[in-house]
mmCIF file of C-alpha atoms in Angstrom:
data_model
loop_
_atom_site.group_PDB
_atom_site.id
_atom_site.type_symbol
_atom_site.label_atom_id
_atom_site.label_comp_id
_atom_site.label_asym_id
_atom_site.label_seq_id
_atom_site.Cartn_x
_atom_site.Cartn_y
_atom_site.Cartn_z
ATOM 1 C CA MET A 8 -96.676 1.060 19.324
ATOM 2 C CA THR A 9 -98.140 4.438 19.284
ATOM 3 C CA ALA A 10 -96.672 7.584 17.896
ATOM 4 C CA ALA A 11 -96.847 8.960 20.923
ATOM 5 C CA ASP A 12 -94.490 5.977 22.086
ATOM 6 C CA VAL A 13 -91.664 6.415 18.976
ATOM 7 C CA LYS A 14 -91.393 10.279 19.500
ATOM 8 C CA ASP A 15 -91.219 9.655 23.135
ATOM 9 C CA GLU A 16 -87.893 6.844 22.445
ATOM 10 C CA LYS A 17 -86.261 9.083 20.246
ATOM 11 C CA ASP A 18 -86.412 11.825 22.917
ATOM 12 C CA GLY A 19 -84.917 9.943 24.696
ATOM 13 C CA ARG A 20 -82.589 8.563 22.421
ATOM 14 C CA THR A 21 -81.837 12.427 21.417
ATOM 15 C CA GLU A 22 -81.224 13.381 25.377
ATOM 16 C CA GLY A 23 -78.622 10.699 26.041
ATOM 17 C CA ARG A 24 -76.405 11.179 22.771
ATOM 18 C CA ALA A 25 -76.323 15.328 24.123
ATOM 19 C CA ASP A 26 -75.686 14.046 27.903
ATOM 20 C CA GLY A 27 -72.511 11.363 26.443
ATOM 21 C CA ARG A 28 -71.226 14.946 24.790
ATOM 22 C CA THR A 29 -71.998 16.915 27.144
ATOM 23 C CA ALA A 30 -70.056 14.065 29.618
ATOM 24 C CA GLU A 31 -67.546 13.916 27.211
ATOM 25 C CA ALA A 32 -67.368 17.369 26.715
ATOM 26 C CA ASP A 33 -66.677 17.657 30.537
ATOM 27 C CA THR A 34 -63.971 14.615 31.192
ATOM 28 C CA GLY A 35 -62.044 16.651 28.536
ATOM 29 C CA ALA A 36 -61.552 19.749 30.077
ATOM 30 C CA ARG A 37 -60.353 18.414 32.835
ATOM 31 C CA ALA A 38 -58.436 16.230 31.306
ATOM 32 C CA PRO A 39 -55.250 18.373 31.492
ATOM 33 C CA GLY A 40 -54.523 19.260 35.330
ATOM 34 C CA ALA A 41 -56.050 16.040 35.854
ATOM 35 C CA ASP A 42 -53.339 14.109 34.059
ATOM 36 C CA LEU A 43 -50.887 16.942 35.958
ATOM 37 C CA THR A 44 -52.227 15.903 39.568
ATOM 38 C CA ALA A 45 -51.746 12.132 38.471
ATOM 39 C CA ALA A 46 -48.386 12.796 36.784
ATOM 40 C CA MET A 47 -46.741 14.590 39.329
ATOM 41 C CA SER A 48 -48.272 12.204 42.262
ATOM 42 C CA ALA A 49 -46.218 9.261 40.641
ATOM 43 C CA GLU A 50 -43.035 11.760 40.438
ATOM 44 C CA TRP A 51 -43.607 12.241 43.806
ATOM 45 C CA VAL A 52 -43.199 7.984 44.558
ATOM 46 C CA LYS A 53 -40.617 7.928 42.977
ATOM 47 C CA ILE A 54 -38.932 10.260 44.467
ATOM 48 C CA ARG A 55 -39.670 8.849 47.871
ATOM 49 C CA THR A 56 -38.619 5.550 47.128
ATOM 50 C CA LEU A 57 -35.665 5.902 44.861
ATOM 51 C CA ARG A 58 -32.656 5.314 48.230
ATOM 52 C CA SER A 59 -30.428 8.119 45.860
ATOM 53 C CA THR A 60 -32.599 10.713 46.407
ATOM 54 C CA VAL A 61 -33.751 10.434 49.732
ATOM 55 C CA TRP A 62 -30.484 10.452 50.436
ATOM 56 C CA CYS A 63 -29.154 13.210 48.325
ATOM 57 C CA LEU A 64 -31.951 15.742 50.046
ATOM 58 C CA ALA A 65 -30.832 14.321 53.343
ATOM 59 C CA LEU A 66 -27.255 15.177 52.434
ATOM 60 C CA PHE A 67 -27.927 18.591 51.434
ATOM 61 C CA ALA A 68 -29.174 18.881 54.660
ATOM 62 C CA ALA A 69 -26.632 16.917 56.749
ATOM 63 C CA LEU A 70 -23.717 18.548 54.932
ATOM 64 C CA SER A 71 -24.936 21.971 54.871
ATOM 65 C CA VAL A 72 -25.973 22.804 59.065
ATOM 66 C CA ALA A 73 -22.683 20.628 60.058
ATOM 67 C CA VAL A 74 -20.503 22.906 57.980
ATOM 68 C CA GLY A 75 -22.085 25.949 59.226
ATOM 69 C CA LEU A 76 -21.381 24.357 62.187
ATOM 70 C CA LEU A 77 -18.422 24.155 62.293
ATOM 71 C CA THR A 78 -17.711 27.384 60.632
ATOM 72 C CA GLY A 79 -19.646 29.230 63.282
ATOM 73 C CA ILE A 80 -17.712 27.836 65.711
ATOM 74 C CA PHE A 81 -14.226 28.923 64.146
ATOM 75 C CA MET A 82 -14.956 32.410 63.244
ATOM 76 C CA GLY A 83 -16.609 32.622 67.233
ATOM 77 C CA ASN A 84 -12.946 31.846 68.318
ATOM 78 C CA ALA A 85 -10.770 34.211 65.943
ATOM 79 C CA LEU A 86 -12.826 36.737 66.655
ATOM 80 C CA ASP A 87 -12.119 37.431 69.158
ATOM 81 C CA GLY A 88 -8.173 37.913 67.695
ATOM 82 C CA MET A 89 -9.304 40.196 65.038
ATOM 83 C CA ASP A 90 -8.561 44.108 65.094
ATOM 84 C CA ALA A 91 -11.353 46.815 64.791
ATOM 85 C CA ALA A 92 -11.009 46.747 60.916
ATOM 86 C CA GLU A 93 -10.873 42.639 59.926
ATOM 87 C CA ARG A 94 -14.087 42.934 62.508
ATOM 88 C CA ALA A 95 -15.377 46.036 60.430
ATOM 89 C CA LYS A 96 -14.605 43.412 57.168
ATOM 90 C CA PHE A 97 -16.326 39.737 58.932
ATOM 91 C CA ASP A 98 -19.718 38.962 56.845
ATOM 92 C CA PRO A 99 -21.779 37.049 59.437
ATOM 93 C CA ILE A 100 -24.332 36.081 57.068
ATOM 94 C CA SER A 101 -22.078 34.592 54.953
ATOM 95 C CA THR A 102 -20.755 32.520 57.479
ATOM 96 C CA GLY A 103 -24.512 31.572 58.668
ATOM 97 C CA LEU A 104 -25.450 30.526 54.772
ATOM 98 C CA SER A 105 -21.024 29.329 53.784
ATOM 99 C CA GLY A 106 -22.969 25.614 54.588
ATOM 100 C CA LEU A 107 -25.090 25.504 51.520
ATOM 101 C CA ARG A 108 -21.861 25.801 49.407
ATOM 102 C CA PHE A 109 -20.833 22.291 50.521
ATOM 103 C CA GLY A 110 -24.227 20.720 50.525
ATOM 104 C CA MET A 111 -25.451 21.952 47.067
ATOM 105 C CA LEU A 112 -23.294 19.622 45.745
ATOM 106 C CA ALA A 113 -26.144 16.448 47.292
ATOM 107 C CA LEU A 114 -28.685 18.898 45.868
ATOM 108 C CA VAL A 115 -27.352 19.111 43.163
ATOM 109 C CA ALA A 116 -27.173 15.363 42.092
ATOM 110 C CA PHE A 117 -30.339 14.631 43.530
ATOM 111 C CA GLY A 118 -31.680 16.708 40.395
ATOM 112 C CA VAL A 119 -30.169 14.969 37.983
ATOM 113 C CA LEU A 120 -31.137 11.856 39.394
ATOM 114 C CA ALA A 121 -34.442 12.350 39.365
ATOM 115 C CA VAL A 122 -34.512 12.881 36.019
ATOM 116 C CA SER A 123 -31.252 11.503 34.589
ATOM 117 C CA SER A 124 -32.472 7.332 36.437
ATOM 118 C CA GLU A 125 -35.260 7.297 34.208
ATOM 119 C CA TYR A 126 -32.994 7.201 31.194
ATOM 120 C CA SER A 127 -30.184 5.009 32.811
ATOM 121 C CA SER A 128 -32.804 2.668 33.678
ATOM 122 C CA GLY A 129 -35.217 2.565 30.813
ATOM 123 C CA THR A 130 -38.170 2.917 32.842
ATOM 124 C CA ILE A 131 -38.273 5.990 30.548
ATOM 125 C CA ARG A 132 -39.999 3.877 28.268
ATOM 126 C CA CYS A 133 -42.944 2.685 30.943
ATOM 127 C CA SER A 134 -43.264 6.467 32.611
ATOM 128 C CA LEU A 135 -43.793 7.468 28.987
ATOM 129 C CA THR A 136 -46.230 5.423 27.728
ATOM 130 C CA ALA A 137 -48.082 6.204 31.602
ATOM 131 C CA VAL A 138 -48.179 9.647 31.093
ATOM 132 C CA PRO A 139 -48.201 9.986 27.334
ATOM 133 C CA ARG A 140 -48.335 13.441 26.809
ATOM 134 C CA ARG A 141 -44.054 14.647 26.762
ATOM 135 C CA SER A 142 -45.223 18.169 28.567
ATOM 136 C CA VAL A 143 -47.428 17.035 30.883
ATOM 137 C CA PHE A 144 -44.904 14.398 31.437
ATOM 138 C CA PHE A 145 -42.397 17.465 31.992
ATOM 139 C CA ALA A 146 -43.563 19.370 33.877
ATOM 140 C CA ALA A 147 -44.745 16.750 36.884
ATOM 141 C CA LYS A 148 -41.453 16.658 37.244
ATOM 142 C CA LEU A 149 -39.870 19.821 37.058
ATOM 143 C CA LEU A 150 -43.093 20.402 39.260
ATOM 144 C CA THR A 151 -41.996 17.514 41.779
ATOM 145 C CA GLY A 152 -38.566 18.476 41.735
ATOM 146 C CA THR A 153 -38.700 22.231 42.351
ATOM 147 C CA ALA A 154 -41.217 21.508 45.023
ATOM 148 C CA ALA A 155 -38.975 19.251 46.919
ATOM 149 C CA ALA A 156 -36.028 21.175 46.654
ATOM 150 C CA LEU A 157 -37.894 24.272 47.793
ATOM 151 C CA THR A 158 -38.760 22.551 50.882
ATOM 152 C CA VAL A 159 -35.846 20.869 51.984
ATOM 153 C CA SER A 160 -34.486 24.429 51.481
ATOM 154 C CA LEU A 161 -36.590 26.302 53.552
ATOM 155 C CA VAL A 162 -35.915 24.107 56.309
ATOM 156 C CA THR A 163 -32.236 23.665 55.563
ATOM 157 C CA VAL A 164 -31.129 27.492 55.169
ATOM 158 C CA GLY A 165 -32.945 28.299 58.251
ATOM 159 C CA LEU A 166 -31.667 25.682 60.646
ATOM 160 C CA SER A 167 -27.909 26.176 58.301
ATOM 161 C CA PHE A 168 -27.894 30.449 59.456
ATOM 162 C CA PHE A 169 -28.969 30.058 63.212
ATOM 163 C CA ALA A 170 -26.947 27.361 64.033
ATOM 164 C CA THR A 171 -24.617 29.177 62.377
ATOM 165 C CA GLN A 172 -24.817 32.160 64.827
ATOM 166 C CA LEU A 173 -25.105 30.104 67.718
ATOM 167 C CA ALA A 174 -21.920 29.373 67.208
ATOM 168 C CA LEU A 175 -21.243 32.449 66.834
ATOM 169 C CA GLY A 176 -22.005 33.715 69.810
ATOM 170 C CA GLY A 177 -23.572 37.974 71.167
ATOM 171 C CA GLU A 178 -21.163 39.941 69.434
ATOM 172 C CA GLY A 179 -19.396 38.477 66.370
ATOM 173 C CA SER A 180 -24.004 37.270 65.611
ATOM 174 C CA VAL A 181 -27.277 38.944 63.898
ATOM 175 C CA GLY A 182 -30.937 38.132 64.220
ATOM 176 C CA LEU A 183 -33.002 38.086 61.760
ATOM 177 C CA SER A 184 -34.107 42.276 62.384
ATOM 178 C CA ASP A 185 -31.100 43.056 61.120
ATOM 179 C CA GLU A 186 -30.415 44.276 58.255
ATOM 180 C CA GLY A 187 -29.704 42.670 54.745
ATOM 181 C CA VAL A 188 -30.786 38.449 56.661
ATOM 182 C CA MET A 189 -34.526 38.182 55.359
ATOM 183 C CA ARG A 190 -33.001 39.226 51.475
ATOM 184 C CA SER A 191 -30.268 36.465 52.083
ATOM 185 C CA LEU A 192 -32.380 34.375 53.998
ATOM 186 C CA SER A 193 -35.442 34.182 50.477
ATOM 187 C CA CYS A 194 -32.309 34.842 48.032
ATOM 188 C CA ALA A 195 -30.339 31.398 49.946
ATOM 189 C CA VAL A 196 -34.234 29.485 49.572
ATOM 190 C CA LEU A 197 -34.153 30.796 45.341
ATOM 191 C CA TYR A 198 -30.480 29.993 45.007
ATOM 192 C CA THR A 199 -30.301 25.770 46.632
ATOM 193 C CA THR A 200 -34.072 25.939 44.387
ATOM 194 C CA LEU A 201 -33.079 27.610 41.370
ATOM 195 C CA LEU A 202 -30.391 25.612 40.668
ATOM 196 C CA CYS A 203 -31.316 22.315 41.699
ATOM 197 C CA VAL A 204 -34.029 23.729 38.767
ATOM 198 C CA PHE A 205 -31.171 23.869 36.142
ATOM 199 C CA SER A 206 -30.189 20.747 36.644
ATOM 200 C CA MET A 207 -32.827 19.248 35.909
ATOM 201 C CA GLY A 208 -33.102 21.173 33.086
ATOM 202 C CA LEU A 209 -29.512 20.006 32.015
ATOM 203 C CA ALA A 210 -29.861 16.485 32.968
ATOM 204 C CA THR A 211 -33.035 16.376 30.587
ATOM 205 C CA VAL A 212 -30.671 17.366 27.568
ATOM 206 C CA LEU A 213 -28.008 15.226 28.628
ATOM 207 C CA ARG A 214 -29.560 11.681 29.683
ATOM 208 C CA SER A 215 -27.181 10.556 31.344
ATOM 209 C CA SER A 216 -25.779 11.198 34.889
ATOM 210 C CA ALA A 217 -22.494 10.397 34.656
ATOM 211 C CA LEU A 218 -22.024 13.092 32.175
ATOM 212 C CA THR A 219 -24.059 15.732 33.831
ATOM 213 C CA LEU A 220 -22.657 15.643 36.848
ATOM 214 C CA GLY A 221 -19.682 15.002 35.127
ATOM 215 C CA ILE A 222 -20.254 18.320 33.646
ATOM 216 C CA LEU A 223 -21.758 20.537 36.655
ATOM 217 C CA ILE A 224 -19.593 18.874 39.562
ATOM 218 C CA PRO A 225 -16.421 20.803 37.806
ATOM 219 C CA LEU A 226 -17.989 23.975 36.855
ATOM 220 C CA PHE A 227 -20.029 24.859 40.307
ATOM 221 C CA PHE A 228 -17.715 24.058 42.451
ATOM 222 C CA MET A 229 -14.000 24.292 40.666
ATOM 223 C CA LEU A 230 -14.387 25.720 37.242
ATOM 224 C CA SER A 231 -16.634 28.799 38.207
ATOM 225 C CA THR A 232 -14.428 29.710 41.915
ATOM 226 C CA ILE A 233 -10.620 29.370 38.885
ATOM 227 C CA LEU A 234 -12.121 32.053 37.256
ATOM 228 C CA ASN A 235 -13.505 34.642 39.129
ATOM 229 C CA ASN A 236 -10.627 34.824 40.678
ATOM 230 C CA ILE A 237 -8.616 35.127 37.419
ATOM 231 C CA PRO A 238 -9.149 39.727 36.847
ATOM 232 C CA GLY A 239 -9.275 39.069 32.835
ATOM 233 C CA VAL A 240 -12.577 37.284 32.990
ATOM 234 C CA LYS A 241 -13.959 37.771 36.186
ATOM 235 C CA LYS A 242 -15.890 40.063 35.249
ATOM 236 C CA VAL A 243 -17.792 37.440 32.516
ATOM 237 C CA ALA A 244 -17.397 35.153 35.091
ATOM 238 C CA GLN A 245 -19.872 36.516 37.935
ATOM 239 C CA PHE A 246 -22.852 35.788 35.164
ATOM 240 C CA LEU A 247 -22.341 31.719 35.498
ATOM 241 C CA PRO A 248 -25.693 30.015 37.332
ATOM 242 C CA ASP A 249 -23.741 29.343 40.799
ATOM 243 C CA ALA A 250 -21.941 32.615 40.783
ATOM 244 C CA ALA A 251 -24.663 34.445 40.183
ATOM 245 C CA GLY A 252 -27.075 33.521 43.003
ATOM 246 C CA ASP A 253 -24.100 33.111 45.499
ATOM 247 C CA ALA A 254 -23.737 36.704 45.341
ATOM 248 C CA ALA A 255 -27.011 37.431 47.669
ATOM 249 C CA LEU A 256 -25.774 35.190 50.474
ATOM 250 C CA TYR A 257 -23.459 38.108 51.197
ATOM 251 C CA GLN A 258 -24.179 41.422 53.288
ATOM 252 C CA ASP A 259 -23.254 43.232 50.972
ATOM 253 C CA PRO A 260 -21.876 42.801 47.545
ATOM 254 C CA PRO A 261 -18.538 41.965 47.553
ATOM 255 C CA SER A 262 -15.839 43.934 45.459
ATOM 256 C CA GLY A 263 -15.494 44.132 42.455
ATOM 257 C CA THR A 264 -18.334 41.944 41.737
ATOM 258 C CA VAL A 265 -20.623 43.379 38.811
ATOM 259 C CA LEU A 266 -23.947 42.083 40.189
ATOM 260 C CA ASN A 267 -26.079 42.473 43.315
ATOM 261 C CA ALA A 268 -28.576 40.172 45.684
ATOM 262 C CA TRP A 269 -31.758 40.836 42.849
ATOM 263 C CA SER A 270 -29.863 40.646 39.728
ATOM 264 C CA GLY A 271 -27.475 37.843 40.681
ATOM 265 C CA MET A 272 -30.813 36.169 41.072
ATOM 266 C CA ALA A 273 -32.495 37.057 37.806
ATOM 267 C CA VAL A 274 -29.985 36.068 36.413
ATOM 268 C CA LEU A 275 -29.724 32.217 38.012
ATOM 269 C CA VAL A 276 -33.678 33.077 36.863
ATOM 270 C CA ALA A 277 -32.636 33.723 33.412
ATOM 271 C CA TRP A 278 -30.334 30.088 33.167
ATOM 272 C CA ALA A 279 -33.390 28.510 35.065
ATOM 273 C CA LEU A 280 -35.261 28.877 32.438
ATOM 274 C CA ALA A 281 -33.005 28.902 29.513
ATOM 275 C CA ALA A 282 -31.986 24.385 30.870
ATOM 276 C CA GLY A 283 -36.195 24.193 31.344
ATOM 277 C CA ILE A 284 -36.764 24.962 27.739
ATOM 278 C CA ALA A 285 -34.219 23.461 27.006
ATOM 279 C CA GLY A 286 -35.102 20.170 28.902
ATOM 280 C CA TYR A 287 -38.245 20.058 27.471
ATOM 281 C CA ALA A 288 -37.362 20.591 23.473
ATOM 282 C CA ALA A 289 -35.682 18.257 24.266
ATOM 283 C CA ILE A 290 -37.930 15.538 25.080
ATOM 284 C CA ARG A 291 -40.656 16.981 23.049
ATOM 285 C CA ARG A 292 -38.544 15.655 20.371
ATOM 286 C CA ARG A 293 -36.960 12.942 21.063
ATOM 287 C CA ASP A 294 -37.333 8.891 21.444
ATOM 288 C CA ALA A 295 -36.909 7.632 24.812
#
C-alpha cells in the first residue's frame, strides 16, 4: 500500500467519524420534539381506546346541550308571564350556557380518568418505561387531554348556546352580534377547558380516581354553591376555580360579585397553572 493510499484511508475514517458525530448531534437536537410528538400520539391512542374517557366526552356534550335546550323551553314559556322588571333582569346568555354547569361533571371526570386510570391499572410503569423522561410524559398527557377538552368544548358550547336561543324564541333570545355574546362564548370554552386542566393536575398529584373525584365533584357542584350564598364568606368563595370562571358566563356580573369575566378567567388560569405545576412536581419526584 502506498503512502497516498494510507492517507486516503485515514481521511475517510476521519470524515466518517465527523459525519457520525454530526448525525448524532442532529438526532439529539431533534429528539425532544420528536419524543413529545410520539408521546402525544400514544396519549391520543389511550384516550380514544379507553371507553370511560370517550363516554365522558360524549356525556359532557349530550348533557350540556340537553339541559340547555330544556332550560330554553322552560324559560321561553316563563317569559310570557314576566313583567317588565323581571324581563329586564333576565339573562339570555347565562341561560344559553346553563347546560355547561351540569355537563361539567362529565368533563371533570374525563380529566381525572385521563390521568389516574393508568395508576389504578398499573400501566403507568409501562408508560414511563416507554417515555422515561417525566417532563415529556407529563407534557404529552396534559397537552393531549387539554386539546381533546378544548375541541369538544368548542362544539358543545356552540351547540348548547344556539339550541337554547332557538328554544327561547325571538324576543328572549340573543345572537352573536349582541353585546357580550362572543365574549361569554369564548370565556365559556376557556372555562370548561381550564377546569379540565385543573382536574388533570390534581389527579396527577393524588393518583386516585375515587379520591380526586371525591374532592372535585362536591367542591365544584355543592360546596362552592353553598359558600357563595353565605354572606360572610361569599367574597372569598368567589375565588374558587369553578366560581371564578362562572363569572364569565353572565351578560353582566351578578350583584355582589368581586370578579368580572376577565378577572375571573385570570383567577381560573392561575388555579390551572398551580395544579399543572403541582402535578409535574409530583410525577417528577415520585416513583410509579
